[in-house]
PDB file of C-alpha atoms in Angstrom:
ATOM      1  CA  MET A   1     -50.312 -10.508  79.488  1.00 90.00           C
ATOM      2  CA  LYS A   2     -47.429  -9.993  77.131  1.00 88.00           C
ATOM      3  CA  ASN A   3     -49.668 -10.727  74.124  1.00 91.00           C
ATOM      4  CA  ALA A   4     -52.264  -8.229  75.315  1.00 94.00           C
ATOM      5  CA  LEU A   5     -49.573  -5.544  75.706  1.00 92.00           C
ATOM      6  CA  ARG A   6     -48.117  -6.398  72.287  1.00 92.00           C
ATOM      7  CA  THR A   7     -51.574  -5.960  70.775  1.00 92.00           C
ATOM      8  CA  LEU A   8     -51.997  -2.628  72.577  1.00 94.00           C
ATOM      9  CA  PHE A   9     -48.597  -1.293  71.349  1.00 93.00           C
ATOM     10  CA  SER A  10     -48.774  -2.957  67.895  1.00 93.00           C
ATOM     11  CA  PRO A  11     -48.792   0.351  65.959  1.00 93.00           C
ATOM     12  CA  LEU A  12     -45.525   1.325  67.580  1.00 93.00           C
ATOM     13  CA  LEU A  13     -43.989  -2.144  67.355  1.00 92.00           C
ATOM     14  CA  LYS A  14     -44.838  -2.510  63.657  1.00 93.00           C
ATOM     15  CA  ILE A  15     -42.587   0.452  62.871  1.00 91.00           C
ATOM     16  CA  PHE A  16     -39.568  -1.324  64.382  1.00 90.00           C
ATOM     17  CA  GLU A  17     -40.433  -4.914  63.493  1.00 89.00           C
ATOM     18  CA  SER A  18     -41.059  -4.428  59.777  1.00 88.00           C
ATOM     19  CA  GLY A  19     -38.622  -5.560  57.110  1.00 84.00           C
ATOM     20  CA  THR A  20     -36.913  -8.740  56.011  1.00 85.00           C
ATOM     21  CA  GLU A  21     -33.289  -7.508  55.759  1.00 85.00           C
ATOM     22  CA  PRO A  22     -30.641  -9.177  57.879  1.00 87.00           C
ATOM     23  CA  PHE A  23     -29.983  -7.582  61.254  1.00 87.00           C
ATOM     24  CA  ASN A  24     -27.318  -7.705  63.928  1.00 87.00           C
ATOM     25  CA  TYR A  25     -28.822  -8.377  67.388  1.00 87.00           C
ATOM     26  CA  GLU A  26     -26.883  -8.606  70.608  1.00 87.00           C
ATOM     27  CA  ALA A  27     -28.458  -9.262  73.997  1.00 88.00           C
ATOM     28  CA  SER A  28     -26.557  -6.307  75.492  1.00 92.00           C
ATOM     29  CA  HIS A  29     -28.452  -3.973  73.145  1.00 92.00           C
ATOM     30  CA  ARG A  30     -31.750  -4.888  74.842  1.00 94.00           C
ATOM     31  CA  VAL A  31     -30.278  -4.319  78.323  1.00 95.00           C
ATOM     32  CA  ILE A  32     -28.840  -0.938  77.316  1.00 95.00           C
ATOM     33  CA  LEU A  33     -32.166   0.028  75.723  1.00 95.00           C
ATOM     34  CA  LEU A  34     -33.964  -0.739  79.008  1.00 96.00           C
ATOM     35  CA  VAL A  35     -31.411   1.272  80.984  1.00 97.00           C
ATOM     36  CA  MET A  36     -31.841   4.176  78.620  1.00 96.00           C
ATOM     37  CA  GLY A  37     -35.599   3.913  79.049  1.00 96.00           C
ATOM     38  CA  LEU A  38     -35.129   4.089  82.798  1.00 97.00           C
ATOM     39  CA  LEU A  39     -32.892   7.128  82.536  1.00 97.00           C
ATOM     40  CA  PHE A  40     -35.200   9.041  80.203  1.00 97.00           C
ATOM     41  CA  SER A  41     -38.234   8.211  82.334  1.00 97.00           C
ATOM     42  CA  GLY A  42     -36.383   9.303  85.439  1.00 96.00           C
ATOM     43  CA  LEU A  43     -35.375  12.540  83.741  1.00 95.00           C
ATOM     44  CA  ALA A  44     -38.959  13.202  82.707  1.00 94.00           C
ATOM     45  CA  SER A  45     -40.172  12.486  86.246  1.00 94.00           C
ATOM     46  CA  ALA A  46     -37.525  14.728  87.808  1.00 94.00           C
ATOM     47  CA  VAL A  47     -38.290  17.670  85.491  1.00 91.00           C
ATOM     48  CA  GLY A  48     -41.995  17.197  86.080  1.00 90.00           C
ATOM     49  CA  TYR A  49     -41.538  17.073  89.861  1.00 91.00           C
ATOM     50  CA  TYR A  50     -39.246  20.105  90.134  1.00 88.00           C
ATOM     51  CA  ALA A  51     -41.252  22.198  87.666  1.00 85.00           C
ATOM     52  CA  GLN A  52     -44.568  21.958  89.548  1.00 83.00           C
ATOM     53  CA  GLY A  53     -46.315  25.299  89.455  1.00 74.00           C
ATOM     54  CA  GLN A  54     -43.606  26.836  87.233  1.00 77.00           C
ATOM     55  CA  ASP A  55     -43.771  28.022  83.679  1.00 81.00           C
ATOM     56  CA  PRO A  56     -45.866  25.704  81.430  1.00 82.00           C
ATOM     57  CA  GLY A  57     -42.827  25.513  79.061  1.00 84.00           C
ATOM     58  CA  TYR A  58     -41.408  22.831  81.321  1.00 84.00           C
ATOM     59  CA  PHE A  59     -44.130  20.489  80.094  1.00 88.00           C
ATOM     60  CA  LEU A  60     -42.449  20.040  76.719  1.00 91.00           C
ATOM     61  CA  PRO A  61     -39.304  18.268  78.054  1.00 90.00           C
ATOM     62  CA  VAL A  62     -41.489  16.083  80.273  1.00 92.00           C
ATOM     63  CA  VAL A  63     -43.488  14.942  77.233  1.00 93.00           C
ATOM     64  CA  ILE A  64     -40.430  14.402  75.054  1.00 96.00           C
ATOM     65  CA  PHE A  65     -38.324  12.553  77.624  1.00 96.00           C
ATOM     66  CA  GLY A  66     -41.342  10.572  78.764  1.00 96.00           C
ATOM     67  CA  ALA A  67     -42.156   9.516  75.172  1.00 97.00           C
ATOM     68  CA  VAL A  68     -38.565   8.452  74.508  1.00 96.00           C
ATOM     69  CA  GLY A  69     -38.534   6.471  77.761  1.00 97.00           C
ATOM     70  CA  LEU A  70     -41.842   4.787  76.909  1.00 96.00           C
ATOM     71  CA  VAL A  71     -40.670   3.783  73.428  1.00 96.00           C
ATOM     72  CA  ASN A  72     -37.464   2.345  74.918  1.00 96.00           C
ATOM     73  CA  PHE A  73     -39.440   0.359  77.482  1.00 96.00           C
ATOM     74  CA  VAL A  74     -41.951  -0.928  74.924  1.00 96.00           C
ATOM     75  CA  VAL A  75     -39.316  -2.034  72.430  1.00 95.00           C
ATOM     76  CA  GLY A  76     -37.049  -3.349  75.141  1.00 94.00           C
ATOM     77  CA  PHE A  77     -39.686  -5.433  76.949  1.00 94.00           C
ATOM     78  CA  LEU A  78     -42.115  -6.345  74.168  1.00 94.00           C
ATOM     79  CA  GLY A  79     -40.222  -5.992  70.896  1.00 92.00           C
ATOM     80  CA  THR A  80     -38.615  -8.772  68.892  1.00 91.00           C
ATOM     81  CA  ASP A  81     -34.903  -9.039  68.302  1.00 91.00           C
ATOM     82  CA  ARG A  82     -35.380  -7.284  64.954  1.00 92.00           C
ATOM     83  CA  ALA A  83     -37.063  -4.305  66.708  1.00 92.00           C
ATOM     84  CA  VAL A  84     -34.208  -3.930  69.139  1.00 92.00           C
ATOM     85  CA  ALA A  85     -31.643  -4.165  66.286  1.00 91.00           C
ATOM     86  CA  LYS A  86     -33.601  -1.640  64.226  1.00 91.00           C
ATOM     87  CA  ILE A  87     -33.797   0.944  67.017  1.00 89.00           C
ATOM     88  CA  TRP A  88     -30.013   0.582  67.338  1.00 88.00           C
ATOM     89  CA  GLY A  89     -29.587   1.109  63.622  1.00 82.00           C
ATOM     90  CA  SER A  90     -28.103  -2.338  62.935  1.00 74.00           C
ATOM     91  CA  GLY A  91     -31.192  -3.492  61.042  1.00 56.00           C
ATOM     92  CA  LYS A  92     -32.450  -1.663  57.965  1.00 56.00           C
TER      93      LYS A  92
END
């Protein structure tokens, strides 16, 4: 299942997994990344729920927060150690 999901999200993962430079990975970075994904997804869900039937301008934060949450989840669950380090900025 993980390989199928990695194949599905390979265009996104290639951005973060590319490079051969040294990187600094810590396991806590992956945990924090997943927590941030949960927070951004929760924020997107809350805005979407409370903005039902309101101004269509509320759709923009839902899309942005949802996309950030999705990227955090994909890199956190499926990404390599290099991808996690690169999203934190500790890998070039």
